[in-house]
Amino acid sequence: MTSLSERLAARPVVPLVNDNDPERALATAQALEAGGLGVIEVVLRSEGALEGMKTMVARGQGMIVGAGTVLTLDQAKQVRDAGAEFIVSPGLVDEIAEFCLSEAVPFFPGTMTAGEVQRAYALGLREVKFFPASLAGGVPMLKALGSVFREMRFMPTGGVSPANLPDFLALDHVLACGGSWLTPKDAVSAGDFAAVTKLARDAVTIASSARGPA
Ligand code: 3PG
């Protein structure tokens, strides 16, 4: 089985799925995978999100499914029990970091300042989310952070789009970019999964030209 890091090295884009309907969330994830993106972050922002994640874990063959918007240690334990292969938080909470490190589950806490990145580093993390990427200073800020935190790898998310994706991916210390532009609400709610597949394909094309083919 391909590991998360291998998958991200080949296809450094992580689409966010935000849906209350578990079957539609699965269909969205399948559409993304058909477009070449098999690492899916299910954000816990609705009642049905956890069920959607479980549905993908059970039936989304070949996908690597993680949970995002994880705010508490209890939620981290819950998504881990439900099969999340990675965990993303908007900010950095020590007890979630410690839990993930002890479980050896990849954890991407949101950071946007040198102090936050340094705290993540001190906790033993070497990969963080950079959030909200565009508002936190975008590519210039990420360059500055990368120049001092030489061992850290970043996942910019928040305001990433096809327009700025190449610039983020051009940075060596960017592990992958995350975003919701791949799962637009109007297309998903209209059942237009072909549109989702096309957005995924376009992102793969952009990533390949920024990084070289997978
Ligand atoms: C996140 O959850 O990381 C962000 O809300 C995603 O931001 P985007 O909608 O700008 O991609």
PDB file of C-alpha atoms and ligand atoms in Angstrom:
ATOM      1  CA  MET A   1       0.000   0.000   0.000  1.00  0.00           C
ATOM      2  CA  THR A   2       1.228   3.511  -0.817  1.00  0.00           C
ATOM      3  CA  SER A   3       2.036   5.631   2.226  1.00  0.00           C
ATOM      4  CA  LEU A   4       0.736   9.137   2.756  1.00  0.00           C
ATOM      5  CA  SER A   5       4.165  10.670   2.145  1.00  0.00           C
ATOM      6  CA  GLU A   6       4.681   8.698  -1.085  1.00  0.00           C
ATOM      7  CA  ARG A   7       1.232   9.678  -2.306  1.00  0.00           C
ATOM      8  CA  LEU A   8       1.811  13.350  -1.503  1.00  0.00           C
ATOM      9  CA  ALA A   9       5.218  13.334  -3.145  1.00  0.00           C
ATOM     10  CA  ALA A  10       3.565  12.105  -6.349  1.00  0.00           C
ATOM     11  CA  ARG A  11       0.392  14.228  -6.121  1.00  0.00           C
ATOM     12  CA  PRO A  12       0.945  17.123  -3.698  1.00  0.00           C
ATOM     13  CA  VAL A  13      -2.661  18.307  -3.450  1.00  0.00           C
ATOM     14  CA  VAL A  14      -5.147  17.503  -0.663  1.00  0.00           C
ATOM     15  CA  PRO A  15      -8.793  18.236  -1.459  1.00  0.00           C
ATOM     16  CA  LEU A  16     -11.161  19.085   1.372  1.00  0.00           C
ATOM     17  CA  VAL A  17     -14.539  17.374   1.506  1.00  0.00           C
ATOM     18  CA  ASN A  18     -17.105  19.277   3.545  1.00  0.00           C
ATOM     19  CA  ASP A  19     -20.464  17.513   3.407  1.00  0.00           C
ATOM     20  CA  ASN A  20     -23.218  16.517   5.781  1.00  0.00           C
ATOM     21  CA  ASP A  21     -24.352  13.710   3.495  1.00  0.00           C
ATOM     22  CA  PRO A  22     -22.136  10.600   3.773  1.00  0.00           C
ATOM     23  CA  GLU A  23     -23.067   9.109   0.387  1.00  0.00           C
ATOM     24  CA  ARG A  24     -22.477  12.409  -1.415  1.00  0.00           C
ATOM     25  CA  ALA A  25     -19.172  12.787   0.442  1.00  0.00           C
ATOM     26  CA  LEU A  26     -18.149   9.334  -0.835  1.00  0.00           C
ATOM     27  CA  ALA A  27     -19.212  10.202  -4.388  1.00  0.00           C
ATOM     28  CA  THR A  28     -17.178  13.425  -4.161  1.00  0.00           C
ATOM     29  CA  ALA A  29     -14.116  11.538  -2.951  1.00  0.00           C
ATOM     30  CA  GLN A  30     -14.516   8.986  -5.758  1.00  0.00           C
ATOM     31  CA  ALA A  31     -14.730  11.826  -8.279  1.00  0.00           C
ATOM     32  CA  LEU A  32     -11.532  13.319  -6.872  1.00  0.00           C
ATOM     33  CA  GLU A  33      -9.793   9.969  -7.040  1.00  0.00           C
ATOM     34  CA  ALA A  34     -10.918   9.526 -10.642  1.00  0.00           C
ATOM     35  CA  GLY A  35      -9.142  12.818 -11.334  1.00  0.00           C
ATOM     36  CA  GLY A  36      -5.934  11.551  -9.723  1.00  0.00           C
ATOM     37  CA  LEU A  37      -6.227  12.842  -6.155  1.00  0.00           C
ATOM     38  CA  GLY A  38      -6.472  10.005  -3.667  1.00  0.00           C
ATOM     39  CA  VAL A  39      -5.608  11.763  -0.406  1.00  0.00           C
ATOM     40  CA  ILE A  40      -8.831  13.192   0.993  1.00  0.00           C
ATOM     41  CA  GLU A  41      -9.338  15.431   4.035  1.00  0.00           C
ATOM     42  CA  VAL A  42     -12.846  15.179   5.462  1.00  0.00           C
ATOM     43  CA  VAL A  43     -13.520  18.279   7.532  1.00  0.00           C
ATOM     44  CA  LEU A  44     -15.597  17.893  10.681  1.00  0.00           C
ATOM     45  CA  ARG A  45     -17.903  20.823  10.111  1.00  0.00           C
ATOM     46  CA  SER A  46     -21.282  19.106  10.024  1.00  0.00           C
ATOM     47  CA  GLU A  47     -23.226  16.427  11.880  1.00  0.00           C
ATOM     48  CA  GLY A  48     -22.746  13.883   9.091  1.00  0.00           C
ATOM     49  CA  ALA A  49     -19.037  14.495   8.435  1.00  0.00           C
ATOM     50  CA  LEU A  50     -17.731  11.691  10.643  1.00  0.00           C
ATOM     51  CA  GLU A  51     -20.119   9.224   9.038  1.00  0.00           C
ATOM     52  CA  GLY A  52     -18.922  10.436   5.640  1.00  0.00           C
ATOM     53  CA  MET A  53     -15.348   9.757   6.656  1.00  0.00           C
ATOM     54  CA  LYS A  54     -16.261   6.266   7.878  1.00  0.00           C
ATOM     55  CA  THR A  55     -18.045   5.584   4.585  1.00  0.00           C
ATOM     56  CA  MET A  56     -14.901   6.519   2.655  1.00  0.00           C
ATOM     57  CA  VAL A  57     -12.719   4.386   4.900  1.00  0.00           C
ATOM     58  CA  ALA A  58     -15.062   1.414   4.374  1.00  0.00           C
ATOM     59  CA  ARG A  59     -15.812   1.823   0.670  1.00  0.00           C
ATOM     60  CA  GLY A  60     -13.285   4.248  -0.813  1.00  0.00           C
ATOM     61  CA  GLN A  61     -10.898   1.653  -2.125  1.00  0.00           C
ATOM     62  CA  GLY A  62      -7.368   2.932  -2.510  1.00  0.00           C
ATOM     63  CA  MET A  63      -8.030   6.301  -0.910  1.00  0.00           C
ATOM     64  CA  ILE A  64      -6.043   7.714   1.976  1.00  0.00           C
ATOM     65  CA  VAL A  65      -8.641   9.383   4.170  1.00  0.00           C
ATOM     66  CA  GLY A  66      -7.882  11.852   6.942  1.00  0.00           C
ATOM     67  CA  ALA A  67      -9.895  14.142   9.186  1.00  0.00           C
ATOM     68  CA  GLY A  68      -9.665  17.913   9.303  1.00  0.00           C
ATOM     69  CA  THR A  69     -11.023  20.654  11.557  1.00  0.00           C
ATOM     70  CA  VAL A  70     -10.176  18.408  14.510  1.00  0.00           C
ATOM     71  CA  LEU A  71     -10.452  20.738  17.493  1.00  0.00           C
ATOM     72  CA  THR A  72     -10.201  18.506  20.578  1.00  0.00           C
ATOM     73  CA  LEU A  73      -8.337  15.460  21.836  1.00  0.00           C
ATOM     74  CA  ASP A  74     -11.644  13.561  22.022  1.00  0.00           C
ATOM     75  CA  GLN A  75     -12.295  14.268  18.359  1.00  0.00           C
ATOM     76  CA  ALA A  76      -8.761  13.173  17.489  1.00  0.00           C
ATOM     77  CA  LYS A  77      -9.360   9.858  19.293  1.00  0.00           C
ATOM     78  CA  GLN A  78     -12.742   9.465  17.640  1.00  0.00           C
ATOM     79  CA  VAL A  79     -11.449   9.990  14.101  1.00  0.00           C
ATOM     80  CA  ARG A  80      -8.472   7.753  14.756  1.00  0.00           C
ATOM     81  CA  ASP A  81     -10.830   4.994  15.933  1.00  0.00           C
ATOM     82  CA  ALA A  82     -12.873   5.604  12.786  1.00  0.00           C
ATOM     83  CA  GLY A  83      -9.822   4.977  10.593  1.00  0.00           C
ATOM     84  CA  ALA A  84      -8.411   8.445   9.857  1.00  0.00           C
ATOM     85  CA  GLU A  85      -4.914   8.024   8.434  1.00  0.00           C
ATOM     86  CA  PHE A  86      -3.950  11.618   9.167  1.00  0.00           C
ATOM     87  CA  ILE A  87      -5.322  14.459  11.273  1.00  0.00           C
ATOM     88  CA  VAL A  88      -5.464  18.180  10.509  1.00  0.00           C
ATOM     89  CA  SER A  89      -6.308  20.999  12.930  1.00  0.00           C
ATOM     90  CA  PRO A  90      -6.735  24.712  12.286  1.00  0.00           C
ATOM     91  CA  GLY A  91      -4.356  25.467  15.176  1.00  0.00           C
ATOM     92  CA  LEU A  92      -1.815  23.773  17.430  1.00  0.00           C
ATOM     93  CA  VAL A  93      -3.035  21.993  20.568  1.00  0.00           C
ATOM     94  CA  ASP A  94      -0.285  20.180  22.457  1.00  0.00           C
ATOM     95  CA  GLU A  95      -2.412  17.249  23.650  1.00  0.00           C
ATOM     96  CA  ILE A  96      -3.557  16.450  20.108  1.00  0.00           C
ATOM     97  CA  ALA A  97       0.044  16.634  18.896  1.00  0.00           C
ATOM     98  CA  GLU A  98       1.183  14.333  21.716  1.00  0.00           C
ATOM     99  CA  PHE A  99      -1.618  11.856  20.990  1.00  0.00           C
ATOM    100  CA  CYS A 100      -0.801  11.776  17.269  1.00  0.00           C
ATOM    101  CA  LEU A 101       2.916  11.372  17.915  1.00  0.00           C
ATOM    102  CA  SER A 102       2.238   8.501  20.318  1.00  0.00           C
ATOM    103  CA  GLU A 103      -0.069   6.834  17.770  1.00  0.00           C
ATOM    104  CA  ALA A 104       2.340   7.568  14.904  1.00  0.00           C
ATOM    105  CA  VAL A 105      -0.488   9.207  12.977  1.00  0.00           C
ATOM    106  CA  PRO A 106       0.603  12.130  10.778  1.00  0.00           C
ATOM    107  CA  PHE A 107      -0.666  15.392  12.270  1.00  0.00           C
ATOM    108  CA  PHE A 108      -0.824  18.768  10.532  1.00  0.00           C
ATOM    109  CA  PRO A 109      -1.677  21.554  12.967  1.00  0.00           C
ATOM    110  CA  GLY A 110      -2.339  24.990  11.579  1.00  0.00           C
ATOM    111  CA  THR A 111       0.518  27.443  12.102  1.00  0.00           C
ATOM    112  CA  MET A 112       1.049  30.935  10.760  1.00  0.00           C
ATOM    113  CA  THR A 113       3.832  32.488  12.830  1.00  0.00           C
ATOM    114  CA  ALA A 114       7.439  31.624  13.611  1.00  0.00           C
ATOM    115  CA  GLY A 115       6.429  31.111  17.246  1.00  0.00           C
ATOM    116  CA  GLU A 116       3.795  28.540  16.320  1.00  0.00           C
ATOM    117  CA  VAL A 117       6.114  26.682  13.967  1.00  0.00           C
ATOM    118  CA  GLN A 118       8.800  26.646  16.648  1.00  0.00           C
ATOM    119  CA  ARG A 119       6.321  25.262  19.205  1.00  0.00           C
ATOM    120  CA  ALA A 120       5.376  22.506  16.748  1.00  0.00           C
ATOM    121  CA  TYR A 121       9.075  21.798  16.219  1.00  0.00           C
ATOM    122  CA  ALA A 122       9.699  21.626  19.979  1.00  0.00           C
ATOM    123  CA  LEU A 123       6.833  19.140  20.343  1.00  0.00           C
ATOM    124  CA  GLY A 124       8.565  16.888  17.832  1.00  0.00           C
ATOM    125  CA  LEU A 125       6.491  17.651  14.748  1.00  0.00           C
ATOM    126  CA  ARG A 126       8.225  18.079  11.403  1.00  0.00           C
ATOM    127  CA  GLU A 127       5.139  18.693   9.263  1.00  0.00           C
ATOM    128  CA  VAL A 128       2.576  21.453   9.793  1.00  0.00           C
ATOM    129  CA  LYS A 129      -0.269  23.124   7.990  1.00  0.00           C
ATOM    130  CA  PHE A 130       0.322  26.784   7.054  1.00  0.00           C
ATOM    131  CA  PHE A 131      -3.065  28.378   7.647  1.00  0.00           C
ATOM    132  CA  PRO A 132      -4.735  30.479   6.383  1.00  0.00           C
ATOM    133  CA  ALA A 133      -2.022  30.442   3.757  1.00  0.00           C
ATOM    134  CA  SER A 134      -2.937  33.478   1.680  1.00  0.00           C
ATOM    135  CA  LEU A 135      -3.813  35.703   4.654  1.00  0.00           C
ATOM    136  CA  ALA A 136      -0.803  34.526   6.667  1.00  0.00           C
ATOM    137  CA  GLY A 137       1.578  36.010   4.116  1.00  0.00           C
ATOM    138  CA  GLY A 138       1.403  33.509   1.286  1.00  0.00           C
ATOM    139  CA  VAL A 139       4.504  32.440  -0.577  1.00  0.00           C
ATOM    140  CA  PRO A 140       6.851  35.185   0.783  1.00  0.00           C
ATOM    141  CA  MET A 141       6.009  34.287   4.403  1.00  0.00           C
ATOM    142  CA  LEU A 142       6.424  30.594   3.690  1.00  0.00           C
ATOM    143  CA  LYS A 143       9.826  31.268   2.120  1.00  0.00           C
ATOM    144  CA  ALA A 144      10.859  33.151   5.250  1.00  0.00           C
ATOM    145  CA  LEU A 145       9.643  30.393   7.589  1.00  0.00           C
ATOM    146  CA  GLY A 146      11.312  27.701   5.484  1.00  0.00           C
ATOM    147  CA  SER A 147      14.629  29.509   5.546  1.00  0.00           C
ATOM    148  CA  VAL A 148      14.884  29.215   9.331  1.00  0.00           C
ATOM    149  CA  PHE A 149      12.974  25.982  10.038  1.00  0.00           C
ATOM    150  CA  ARG A 150      15.095  23.828   7.757  1.00  0.00           C
ATOM    151  CA  GLU A 151      13.596  20.503   8.856  1.00  0.00           C
ATOM    152  CA  MET A 152       9.970  21.562   8.652  1.00  0.00           C
ATOM    153  CA  ARG A 153       7.619  20.713   5.800  1.00  0.00           C
ATOM    154  CA  PHE A 154       4.465  22.789   5.266  1.00  0.00           C
ATOM    155  CA  MET A 155       0.984  22.185   3.902  1.00  0.00           C
ATOM    156  CA  PRO A 156      -0.408  25.589   2.860  1.00  0.00           C
ATOM    157  CA  THR A 157      -4.218  25.651   3.033  1.00  0.00           C
ATOM    158  CA  GLY A 158      -6.697  28.512   3.010  1.00  0.00           C
ATOM    159  CA  GLY A 159      -6.904  30.661  -0.090  1.00  0.00           C
ATOM    160  CA  VAL A 160      -4.994  28.230  -2.303  1.00  0.00           C
ATOM    161  CA  SER A 161      -6.337  28.169  -5.868  1.00  0.00           C
ATOM    162  CA  PRO A 162      -5.205  27.057  -9.324  1.00  0.00           C
ATOM    163  CA  ALA A 163      -3.735  30.573  -9.722  1.00  0.00           C
ATOM    164  CA  ASN A 164      -1.313  30.390  -6.791  1.00  0.00           C
ATOM    165  CA  LEU A 165      -0.852  26.600  -6.575  1.00  0.00           C
ATOM    166  CA  PRO A 166       2.253  26.610  -8.833  1.00  0.00           C
ATOM    167  CA  ASP A 167       3.972  29.228  -6.653  1.00  0.00           C
ATOM    168  CA  PHE A 168       3.333  27.298  -3.442  1.00  0.00           C
ATOM    169  CA  LEU A 169       4.400  23.988  -5.000  1.00  0.00           C
ATOM    170  CA  ALA A 170       7.584  25.550  -6.349  1.00  0.00           C
ATOM    171  CA  LEU A 171       8.874  25.741  -2.752  1.00  0.00           C
ATOM    172  CA  ASP A 172      10.872  22.645  -1.758  1.00  0.00           C
ATOM    173  CA  HIS A 173       9.600  22.722   1.801  1.00  0.00           C
ATOM    174  CA  VAL A 174       5.968  22.562   0.700  1.00  0.00           C
ATOM    175  CA  LEU A 175       4.791  19.007   1.199  1.00  0.00           C
ATOM    176  CA  ALA A 176       1.395  19.554  -0.414  1.00  0.00           C
ATOM    177  CA  CYS A 177      -1.337  22.187  -0.723  1.00  0.00           C
ATOM    178  CA  GLY A 178      -4.823  21.719   0.670  1.00  0.00           C
ATOM    179  CA  GLY A 179      -8.027  23.372  -0.359  1.00  0.00           C
ATOM    180  CA  SER A 180     -11.725  23.427  -0.983  1.00  0.00           C
ATOM    181  CA  TRP A 181     -11.535  24.809  -4.524  1.00  0.00           C
ATOM    182  CA  LEU A 182     -11.619  21.181  -5.741  1.00  0.00           C
ATOM    183  CA  THR A 183     -15.031  20.520  -4.202  1.00  0.00           C
ATOM    184  CA  PRO A 184     -17.217  23.545  -5.001  1.00  0.00           C
ATOM    185  CA  LYS A 185     -20.510  23.408  -3.122  1.00  0.00           C
ATOM    186  CA  ASP A 186     -22.667  24.255  -6.135  1.00  0.00           C
ATOM    187  CA  ALA A 187     -21.213  21.446  -8.270  1.00  0.00           C
ATOM    188  CA  VAL A 188     -21.366  18.904  -5.429  1.00  0.00           C
ATOM    189  CA  SER A 189     -24.927  19.717  -4.448  1.00  0.00           C
ATOM    190  CA  ALA A 190     -26.000  19.551  -8.118  1.00  0.00           C
ATOM    191  CA  GLY A 191     -24.403  16.085  -8.348  1.00  0.00           C
ATOM    192  CA  ASP A 192     -21.967  17.356 -10.986  1.00  0.00           C
ATOM    193  CA  PHE A 193     -19.142  15.020 -10.029  1.00  0.00           C
ATOM    194  CA  ALA A 194     -17.618  15.283 -13.511  1.00  0.00           C
ATOM    195  CA  ALA A 195     -16.812  18.901 -12.625  1.00  0.00           C
ATOM    196  CA  VAL A 196     -15.033  17.720  -9.474  1.00  0.00           C
ATOM    197  CA  THR A 197     -13.021  15.177 -11.471  1.00  0.00           C
ATOM    198  CA  LYS A 198     -12.017  17.885 -13.928  1.00  0.00           C
ATOM    199  CA  LEU A 199     -10.849  20.198 -11.137  1.00  0.00           C
ATOM    200  CA  ALA A 200      -8.796  17.335  -9.698  1.00  0.00           C
ATOM    201  CA  ARG A 201      -7.266  16.579 -13.108  1.00  0.00           C
ATOM    202  CA  ASP A 202      -6.419  20.235 -13.627  1.00  0.00           C
ATOM    203  CA  ALA A 203      -4.723  20.333 -10.214  1.00  0.00           C
ATOM    204  CA  VAL A 204      -2.694  17.221 -11.099  1.00  0.00           C
ATOM    205  CA  THR A 205      -1.598  18.902 -14.334  1.00  0.00           C
ATOM    206  CA  ILE A 206      -0.570  22.063 -12.464  1.00  0.00           C
ATOM    207  CA  ALA A 207       1.288  20.011  -9.849  1.00  0.00           C
ATOM    208  CA  SER A 208       3.095  18.025 -12.534  1.00  0.00           C
ATOM    209  CA  SER A 209       4.315  21.143 -14.267  1.00  0.00           C
ATOM    210  CA  ALA A 210       5.355  22.731 -10.965  1.00  0.00           C
ATOM    211  CA  ARG A 211       7.113  19.617  -9.667  1.00  0.00           C
ATOM    212  CA  GLY A 212       7.669  17.337 -12.630  1.00  0.00           C
ATOM    213  CA  PRO A 213       5.449  14.370 -13.531  1.00  0.00           C
ATOM    214  CA  ALA A 214       4.528  11.831 -10.815  1.00  0.00           C
TER     215      ALA A 214
HETATM  216  C1  3PG B   1      -9.241  24.924   5.701  1.00  0.00           C
HETATM  217  O1  3PG B   1     -10.073  24.292   6.289  1.00  0.00           O
HETATM  218  O2  3PG B   1      -8.049  24.613   5.743  1.00  0.00           O
HETATM  219  C2  3PG B   1      -9.676  26.100   4.919  1.00  0.00           C
HETATM  220  O3  3PG B   1     -10.917  26.551   5.317  1.00  0.00           O
HETATM  221  C3  3PG B   1      -9.688  25.840   3.467  1.00  0.00           C
HETATM  222  O4  3PG B   1      -9.601  27.037   2.864  1.00  0.00           O
HETATM  223  P1  3PG B   1     -10.107  27.255   1.377  1.00  0.00           P
HETATM  224  O5  3PG B   1     -11.604  27.098   1.463  1.00  0.00           O
HETATM  225  O6  3PG B   1      -9.685  28.666   1.049  1.00  0.00           O
HETATM  226  O7  3PG B   1      -9.473  26.224   0.504  1.00  0.00           O
END
